[in-house]
PDB file of C-alpha atoms and ligand atoms in Angstrom:
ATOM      1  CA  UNK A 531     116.076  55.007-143.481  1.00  0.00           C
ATOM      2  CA  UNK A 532     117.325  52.529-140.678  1.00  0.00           C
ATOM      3  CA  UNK A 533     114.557  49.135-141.366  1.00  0.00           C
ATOM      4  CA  UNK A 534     114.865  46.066-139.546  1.00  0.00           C
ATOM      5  CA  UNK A 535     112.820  42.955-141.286  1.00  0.00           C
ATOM      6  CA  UNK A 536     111.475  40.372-139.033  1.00  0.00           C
ATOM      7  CA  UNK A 537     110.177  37.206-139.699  1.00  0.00           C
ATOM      8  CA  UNK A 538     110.346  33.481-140.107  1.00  0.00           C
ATOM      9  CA  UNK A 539     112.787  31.443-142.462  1.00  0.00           C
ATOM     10  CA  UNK A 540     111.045  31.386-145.656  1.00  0.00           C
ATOM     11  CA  UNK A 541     108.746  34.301-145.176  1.00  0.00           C
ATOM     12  CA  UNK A 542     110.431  36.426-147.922  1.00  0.00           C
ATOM     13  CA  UNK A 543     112.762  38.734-146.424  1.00  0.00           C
ATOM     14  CA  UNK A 544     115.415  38.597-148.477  1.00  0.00           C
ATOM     15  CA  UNK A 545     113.264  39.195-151.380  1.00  0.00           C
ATOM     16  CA  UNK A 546     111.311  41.879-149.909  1.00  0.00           C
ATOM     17  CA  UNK A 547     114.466  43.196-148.636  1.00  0.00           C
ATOM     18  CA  UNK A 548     116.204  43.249-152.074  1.00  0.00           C
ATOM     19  CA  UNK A 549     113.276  45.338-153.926  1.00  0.00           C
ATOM     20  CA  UNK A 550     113.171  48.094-151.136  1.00  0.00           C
ATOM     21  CA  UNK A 551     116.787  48.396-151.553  1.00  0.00           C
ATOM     22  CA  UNK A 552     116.932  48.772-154.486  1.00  0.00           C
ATOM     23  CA  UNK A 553     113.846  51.331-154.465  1.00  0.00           C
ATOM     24  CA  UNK A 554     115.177  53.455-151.552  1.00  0.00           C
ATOM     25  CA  UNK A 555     118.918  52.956-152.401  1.00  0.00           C
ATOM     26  CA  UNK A 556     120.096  52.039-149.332  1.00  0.00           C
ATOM     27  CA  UNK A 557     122.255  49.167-148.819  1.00  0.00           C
ATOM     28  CA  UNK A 558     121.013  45.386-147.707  1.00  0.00           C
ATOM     29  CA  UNK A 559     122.153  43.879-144.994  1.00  0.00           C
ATOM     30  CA  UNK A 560     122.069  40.065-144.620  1.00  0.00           C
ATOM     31  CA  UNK A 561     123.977  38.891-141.987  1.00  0.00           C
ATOM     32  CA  UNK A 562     122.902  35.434-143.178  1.00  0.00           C
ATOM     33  CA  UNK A 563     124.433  35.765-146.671  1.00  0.00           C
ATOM     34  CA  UNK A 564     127.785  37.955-144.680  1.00  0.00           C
ATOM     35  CA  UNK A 565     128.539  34.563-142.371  1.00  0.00           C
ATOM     36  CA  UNK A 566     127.580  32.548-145.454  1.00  0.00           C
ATOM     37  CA  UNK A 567     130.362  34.381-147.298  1.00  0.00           C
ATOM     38  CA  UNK A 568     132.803  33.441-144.363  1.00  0.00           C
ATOM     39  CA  UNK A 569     135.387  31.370-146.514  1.00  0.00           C
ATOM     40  CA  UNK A 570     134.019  27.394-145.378  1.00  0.00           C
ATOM     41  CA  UNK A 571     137.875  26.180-145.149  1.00  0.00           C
ATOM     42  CA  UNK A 572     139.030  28.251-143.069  1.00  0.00           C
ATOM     43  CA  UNK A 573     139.234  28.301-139.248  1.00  0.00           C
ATOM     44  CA  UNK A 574     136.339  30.854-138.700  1.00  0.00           C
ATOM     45  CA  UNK A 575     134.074  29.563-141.770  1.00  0.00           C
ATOM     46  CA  UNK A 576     133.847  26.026-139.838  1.00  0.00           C
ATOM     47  CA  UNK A 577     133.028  27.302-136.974  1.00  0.00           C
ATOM     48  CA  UNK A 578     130.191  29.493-138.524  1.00  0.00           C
ATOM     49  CA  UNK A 579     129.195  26.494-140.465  1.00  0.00           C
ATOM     50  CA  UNK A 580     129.109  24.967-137.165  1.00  0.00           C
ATOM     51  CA  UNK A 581     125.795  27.019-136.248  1.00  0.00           C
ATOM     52  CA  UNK A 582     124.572  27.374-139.711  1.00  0.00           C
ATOM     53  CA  UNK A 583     124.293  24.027-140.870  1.00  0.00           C
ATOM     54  CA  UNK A 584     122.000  22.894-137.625  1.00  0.00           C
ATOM     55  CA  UNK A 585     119.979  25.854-137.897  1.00  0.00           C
ATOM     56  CA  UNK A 586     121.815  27.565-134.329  1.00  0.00           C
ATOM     57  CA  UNK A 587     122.533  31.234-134.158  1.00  0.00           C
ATOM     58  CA  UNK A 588     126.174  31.783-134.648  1.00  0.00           C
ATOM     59  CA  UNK A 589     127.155  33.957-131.133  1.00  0.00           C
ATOM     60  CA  UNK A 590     127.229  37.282-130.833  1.00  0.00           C
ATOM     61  CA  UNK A 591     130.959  37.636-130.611  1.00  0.00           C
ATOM     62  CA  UNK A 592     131.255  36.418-134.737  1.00  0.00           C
ATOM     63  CA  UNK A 593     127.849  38.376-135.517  1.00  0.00           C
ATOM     64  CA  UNK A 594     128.261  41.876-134.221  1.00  0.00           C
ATOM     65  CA  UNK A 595     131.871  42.854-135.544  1.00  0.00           C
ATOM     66  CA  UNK A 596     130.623  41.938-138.704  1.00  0.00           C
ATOM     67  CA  UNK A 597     127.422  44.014-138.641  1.00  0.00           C
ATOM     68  CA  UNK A 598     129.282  46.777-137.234  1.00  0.00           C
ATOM     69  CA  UNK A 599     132.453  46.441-139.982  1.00  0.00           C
ATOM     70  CA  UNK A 600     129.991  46.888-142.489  1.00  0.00           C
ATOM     71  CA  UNK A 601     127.945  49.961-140.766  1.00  0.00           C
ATOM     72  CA  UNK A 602     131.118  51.943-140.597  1.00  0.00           C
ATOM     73  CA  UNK A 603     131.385  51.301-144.811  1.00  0.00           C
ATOM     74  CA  UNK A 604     130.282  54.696-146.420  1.00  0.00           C
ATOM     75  CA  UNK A 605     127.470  53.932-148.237  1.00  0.00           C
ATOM     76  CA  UNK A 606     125.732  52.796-144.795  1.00  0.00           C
ATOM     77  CA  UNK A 607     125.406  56.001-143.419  1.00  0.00           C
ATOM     78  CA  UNK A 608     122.049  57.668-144.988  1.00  0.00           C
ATOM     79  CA  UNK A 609     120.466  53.975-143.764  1.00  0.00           C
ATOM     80  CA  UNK A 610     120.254  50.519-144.229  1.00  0.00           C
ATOM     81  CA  UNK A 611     117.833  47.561-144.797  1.00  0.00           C
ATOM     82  CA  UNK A 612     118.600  44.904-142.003  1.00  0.00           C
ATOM     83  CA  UNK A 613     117.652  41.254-143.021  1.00  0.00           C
ATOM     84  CA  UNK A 614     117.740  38.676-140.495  1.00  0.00           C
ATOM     85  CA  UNK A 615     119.740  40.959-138.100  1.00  0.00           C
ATOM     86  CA  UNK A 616     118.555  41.234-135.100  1.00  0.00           C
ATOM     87  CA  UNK A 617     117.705  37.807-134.033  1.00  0.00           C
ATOM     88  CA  UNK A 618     117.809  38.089-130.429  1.00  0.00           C
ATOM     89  CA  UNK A 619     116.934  40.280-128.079  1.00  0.00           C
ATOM     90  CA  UNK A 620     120.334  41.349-126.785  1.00  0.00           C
ATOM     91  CA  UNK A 621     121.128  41.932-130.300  1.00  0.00           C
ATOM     92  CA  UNK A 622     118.521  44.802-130.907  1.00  0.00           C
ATOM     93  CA  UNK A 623     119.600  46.054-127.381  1.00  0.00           C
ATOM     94  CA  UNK A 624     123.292  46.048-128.893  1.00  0.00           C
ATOM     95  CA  UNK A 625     121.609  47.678-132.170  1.00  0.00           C
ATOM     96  CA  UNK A 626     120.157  50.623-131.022  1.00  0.00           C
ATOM     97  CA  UNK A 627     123.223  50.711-128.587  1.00  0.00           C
ATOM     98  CA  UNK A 628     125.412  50.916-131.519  1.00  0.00           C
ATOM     99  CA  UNK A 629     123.119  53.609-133.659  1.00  0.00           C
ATOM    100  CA  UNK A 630     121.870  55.834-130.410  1.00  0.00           C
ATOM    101  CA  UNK A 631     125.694  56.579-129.843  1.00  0.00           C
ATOM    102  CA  UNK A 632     125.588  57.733-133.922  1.00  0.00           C
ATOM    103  CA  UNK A 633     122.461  59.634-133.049  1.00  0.00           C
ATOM    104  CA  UNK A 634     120.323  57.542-134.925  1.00  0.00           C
ATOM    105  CA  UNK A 635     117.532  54.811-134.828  1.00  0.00           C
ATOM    106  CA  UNK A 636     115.472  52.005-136.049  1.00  0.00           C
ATOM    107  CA  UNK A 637     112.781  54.200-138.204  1.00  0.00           C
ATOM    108  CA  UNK A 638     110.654  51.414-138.965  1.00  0.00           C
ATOM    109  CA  UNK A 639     110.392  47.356-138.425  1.00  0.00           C
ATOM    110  CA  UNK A 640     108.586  45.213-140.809  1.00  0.00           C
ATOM    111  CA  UNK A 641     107.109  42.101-139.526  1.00  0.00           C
ATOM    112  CA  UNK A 642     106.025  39.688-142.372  1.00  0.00           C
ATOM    113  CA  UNK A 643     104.000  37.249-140.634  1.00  0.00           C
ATOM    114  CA  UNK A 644     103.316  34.112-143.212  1.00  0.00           C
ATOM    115  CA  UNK A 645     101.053  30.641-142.030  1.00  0.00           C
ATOM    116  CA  UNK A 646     103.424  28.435-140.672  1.00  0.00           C
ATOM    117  CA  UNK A 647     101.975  25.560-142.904  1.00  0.00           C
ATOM    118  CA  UNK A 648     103.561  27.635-146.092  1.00  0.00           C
ATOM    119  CA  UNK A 649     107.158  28.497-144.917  1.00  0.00           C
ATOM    120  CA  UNK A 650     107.602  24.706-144.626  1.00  0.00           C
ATOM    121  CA  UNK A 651     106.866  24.309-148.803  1.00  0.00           C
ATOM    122  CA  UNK A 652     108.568  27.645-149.563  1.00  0.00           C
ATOM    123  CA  UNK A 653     111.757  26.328-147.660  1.00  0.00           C
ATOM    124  CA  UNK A 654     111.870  22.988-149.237  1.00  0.00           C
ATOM    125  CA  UNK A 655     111.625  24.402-152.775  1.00  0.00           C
ATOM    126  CA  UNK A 656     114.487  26.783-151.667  1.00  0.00           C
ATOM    127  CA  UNK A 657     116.463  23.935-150.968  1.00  0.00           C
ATOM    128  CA  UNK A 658     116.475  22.667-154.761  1.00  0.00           C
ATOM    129  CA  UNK A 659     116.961  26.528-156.450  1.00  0.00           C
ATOM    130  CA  UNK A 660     119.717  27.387-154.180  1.00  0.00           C
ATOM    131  CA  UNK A 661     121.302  24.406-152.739  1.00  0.00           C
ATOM    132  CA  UNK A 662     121.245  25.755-149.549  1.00  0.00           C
ATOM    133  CA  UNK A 663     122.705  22.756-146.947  1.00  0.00           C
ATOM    134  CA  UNK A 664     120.418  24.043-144.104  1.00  0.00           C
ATOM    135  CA  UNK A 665     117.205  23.931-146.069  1.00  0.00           C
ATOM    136  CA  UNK A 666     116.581  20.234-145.011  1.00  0.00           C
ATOM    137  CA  UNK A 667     113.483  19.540-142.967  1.00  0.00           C
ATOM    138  CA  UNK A 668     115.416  18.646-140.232  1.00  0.00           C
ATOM    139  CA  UNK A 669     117.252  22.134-140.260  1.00  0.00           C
ATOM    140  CA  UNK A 670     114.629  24.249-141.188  1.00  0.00           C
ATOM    141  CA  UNK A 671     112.265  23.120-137.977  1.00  0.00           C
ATOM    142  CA  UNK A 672     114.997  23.706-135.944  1.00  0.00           C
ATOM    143  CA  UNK A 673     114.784  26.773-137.517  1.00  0.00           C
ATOM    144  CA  UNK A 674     111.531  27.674-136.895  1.00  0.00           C
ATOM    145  CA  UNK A 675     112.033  26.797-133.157  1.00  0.00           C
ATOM    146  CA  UNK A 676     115.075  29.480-133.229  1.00  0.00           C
ATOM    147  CA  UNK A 677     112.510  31.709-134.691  1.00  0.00           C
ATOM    148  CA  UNK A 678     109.845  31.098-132.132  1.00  0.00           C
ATOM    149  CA  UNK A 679     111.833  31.265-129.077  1.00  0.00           C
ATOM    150  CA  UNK A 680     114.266  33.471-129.169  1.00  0.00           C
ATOM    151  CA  UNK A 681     113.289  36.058-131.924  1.00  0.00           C
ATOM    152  CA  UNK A 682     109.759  36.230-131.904  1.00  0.00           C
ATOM    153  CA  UNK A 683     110.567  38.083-128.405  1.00  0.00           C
ATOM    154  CA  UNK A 684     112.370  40.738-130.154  1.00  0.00           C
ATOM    155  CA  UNK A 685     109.181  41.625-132.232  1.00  0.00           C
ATOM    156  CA  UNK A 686     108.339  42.579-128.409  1.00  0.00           C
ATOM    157  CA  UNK A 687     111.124  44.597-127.636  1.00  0.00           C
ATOM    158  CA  UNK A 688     110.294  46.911-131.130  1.00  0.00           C
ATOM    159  CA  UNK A 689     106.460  46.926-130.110  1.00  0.00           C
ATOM    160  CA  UNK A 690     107.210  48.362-127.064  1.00  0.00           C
ATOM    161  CA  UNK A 691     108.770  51.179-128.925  1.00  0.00           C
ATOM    162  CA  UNK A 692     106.166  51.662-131.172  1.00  0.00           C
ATOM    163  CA  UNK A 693     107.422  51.034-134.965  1.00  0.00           C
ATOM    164  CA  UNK A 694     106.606  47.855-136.154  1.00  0.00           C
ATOM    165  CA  UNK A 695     104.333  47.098-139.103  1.00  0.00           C
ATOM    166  CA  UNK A 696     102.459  44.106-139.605  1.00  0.00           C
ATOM    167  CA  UNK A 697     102.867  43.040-143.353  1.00  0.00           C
ATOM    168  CA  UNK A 698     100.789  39.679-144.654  1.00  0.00           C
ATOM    169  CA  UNK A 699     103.215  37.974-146.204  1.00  0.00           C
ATOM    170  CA  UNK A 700     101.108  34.997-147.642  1.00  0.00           C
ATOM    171  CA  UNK A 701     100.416  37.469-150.418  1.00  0.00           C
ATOM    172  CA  UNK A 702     102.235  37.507-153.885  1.00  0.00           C
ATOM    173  CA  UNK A 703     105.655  39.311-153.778  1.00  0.00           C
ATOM    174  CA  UNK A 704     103.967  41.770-155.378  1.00  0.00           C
ATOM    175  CA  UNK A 705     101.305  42.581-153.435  1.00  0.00           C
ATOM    176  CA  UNK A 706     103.533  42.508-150.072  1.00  0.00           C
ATOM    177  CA  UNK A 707     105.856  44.902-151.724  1.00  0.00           C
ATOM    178  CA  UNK A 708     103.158  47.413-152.328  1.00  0.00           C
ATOM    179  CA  UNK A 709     102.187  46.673-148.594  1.00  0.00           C
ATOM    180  CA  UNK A 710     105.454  47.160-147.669  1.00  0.00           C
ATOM    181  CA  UNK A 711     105.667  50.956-149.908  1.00  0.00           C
ATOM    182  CA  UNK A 712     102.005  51.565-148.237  1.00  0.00           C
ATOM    183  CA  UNK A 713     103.065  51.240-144.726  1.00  0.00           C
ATOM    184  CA  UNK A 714     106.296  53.230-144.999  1.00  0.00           C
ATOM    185  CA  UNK A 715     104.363  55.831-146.504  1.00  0.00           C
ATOM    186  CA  UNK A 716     101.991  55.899-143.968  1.00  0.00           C
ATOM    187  CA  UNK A 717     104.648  56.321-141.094  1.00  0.00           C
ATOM    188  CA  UNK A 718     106.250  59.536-142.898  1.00  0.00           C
TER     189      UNK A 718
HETATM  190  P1  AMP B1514     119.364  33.439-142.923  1.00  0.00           P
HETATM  191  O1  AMP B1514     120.015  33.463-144.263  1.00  0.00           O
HETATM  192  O2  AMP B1514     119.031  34.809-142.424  1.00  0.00           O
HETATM  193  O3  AMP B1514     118.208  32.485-142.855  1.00  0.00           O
HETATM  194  O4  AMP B1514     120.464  32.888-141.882  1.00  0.00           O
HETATM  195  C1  AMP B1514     121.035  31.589-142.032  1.00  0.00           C
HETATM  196  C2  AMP B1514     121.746  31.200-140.767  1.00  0.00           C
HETATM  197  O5  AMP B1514     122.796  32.146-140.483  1.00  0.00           O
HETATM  198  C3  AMP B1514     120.899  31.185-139.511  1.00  0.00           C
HETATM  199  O6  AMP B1514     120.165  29.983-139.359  1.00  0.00           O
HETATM  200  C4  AMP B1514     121.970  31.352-138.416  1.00  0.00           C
HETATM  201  O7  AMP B1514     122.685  30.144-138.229  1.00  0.00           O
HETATM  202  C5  AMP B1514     122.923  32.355-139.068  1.00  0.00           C
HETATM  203  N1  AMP B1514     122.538  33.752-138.790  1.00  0.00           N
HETATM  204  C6  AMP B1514     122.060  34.679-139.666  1.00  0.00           C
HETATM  205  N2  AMP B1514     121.841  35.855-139.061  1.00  0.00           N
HETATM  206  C7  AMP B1514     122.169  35.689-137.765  1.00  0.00           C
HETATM  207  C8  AMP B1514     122.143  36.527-136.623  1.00  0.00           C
HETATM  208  N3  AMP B1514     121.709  37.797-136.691  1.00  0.00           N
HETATM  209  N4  AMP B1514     122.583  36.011-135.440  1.00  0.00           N
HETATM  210  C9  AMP B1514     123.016  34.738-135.339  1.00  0.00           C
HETATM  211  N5  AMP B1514     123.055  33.878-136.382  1.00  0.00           N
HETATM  212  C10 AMP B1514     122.635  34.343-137.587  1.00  0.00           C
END
């Protein structure tokens, strides 16, 4: 299974992402927590901090060999959960790029839309569990404006081929796991 998860800061991705990982046993990708893991002192980690701490995209030229290190690893090869990757446009062009020349695809995208009004709370109360630096208000609508503009569009690009499922996300985890379960199903 080859899932991309799409939506806003605070909509629950990562969570989502973790359960169905763990329930399909395919690896999660975060390419949030992968530059986060960038060591901070050294010459790349401040330049990635650079981005991350104003709430930018890092470029494409830090992102993509990192995606693609980890997609060569074995245990990505049956499939993998994609959180926060793509974020752009040219990066789901580079995506399918990268896994039509393996003779593979995106199977399924999951969009978890959530009322703008909540992400704002959820991100805030992120901030104090885990003491993330861009979960400050000024960040995370800066954020949000990343999110609107510039992927947003890429929901677009997946329509236009067809896979994406809409997923309430202003549910309990719970409930938009079972969602989640529900519309994969349904797509088999
Ligand atoms: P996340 O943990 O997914 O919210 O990502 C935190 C930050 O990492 C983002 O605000 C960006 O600065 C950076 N980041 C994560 N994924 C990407 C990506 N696919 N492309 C560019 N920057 C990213």
């Amino acid at each position: 299974m080859w899932i991309v998860f799409i939506g806003p800061p605070g909509a629950g991705k990562g969570t989502q992402c973790s359960r169905l990982a763990d329930s399909l046993g395919v690896p999660h990708l975060s390419t949030g927590d992968m530059l986060r893991d960038t060591e901070r002192d050294s010459p790349l980690g401040k330049v990635v901090a650079s981005y991350i701490d104003v709430g930018r995209l890092a470029p494409d030229y830090l992102v993509m060999p990192i995606v693609t290190n980890r997609l060569a690893e074995s245990d990505c090869q049956a499939g993998c959960l994609f959180d926060g990757f793509p974020r752009t446009v040219h990066q789901a062009e580079l995506l399918s790029e990268f896994l039509m020349q393996r003779q593979r695809r995106i199977d399924a995208v999951l969009h978890l839309q959530v009322d703008p009004e909540v992400l704002l709370g959820r991100l805030l109360k992120r901030a104090v569990l885990q003491n993330r630096k861009d979960d400050n208000e000024e960040t995370i609508s800066a954020r949000l404006e990343v999110y609107r503009t510039q992927t947003a569009p890429v929901l677009q690009y997946y329509r236009g081929q067809g896979n994406v499922l809409e997923i309430d996300g202003d549910q309990s985890a719970d409930l938009v796991f079972h969602d989640i379960l529900t519309g994969l199903e349904s797509r088999k």
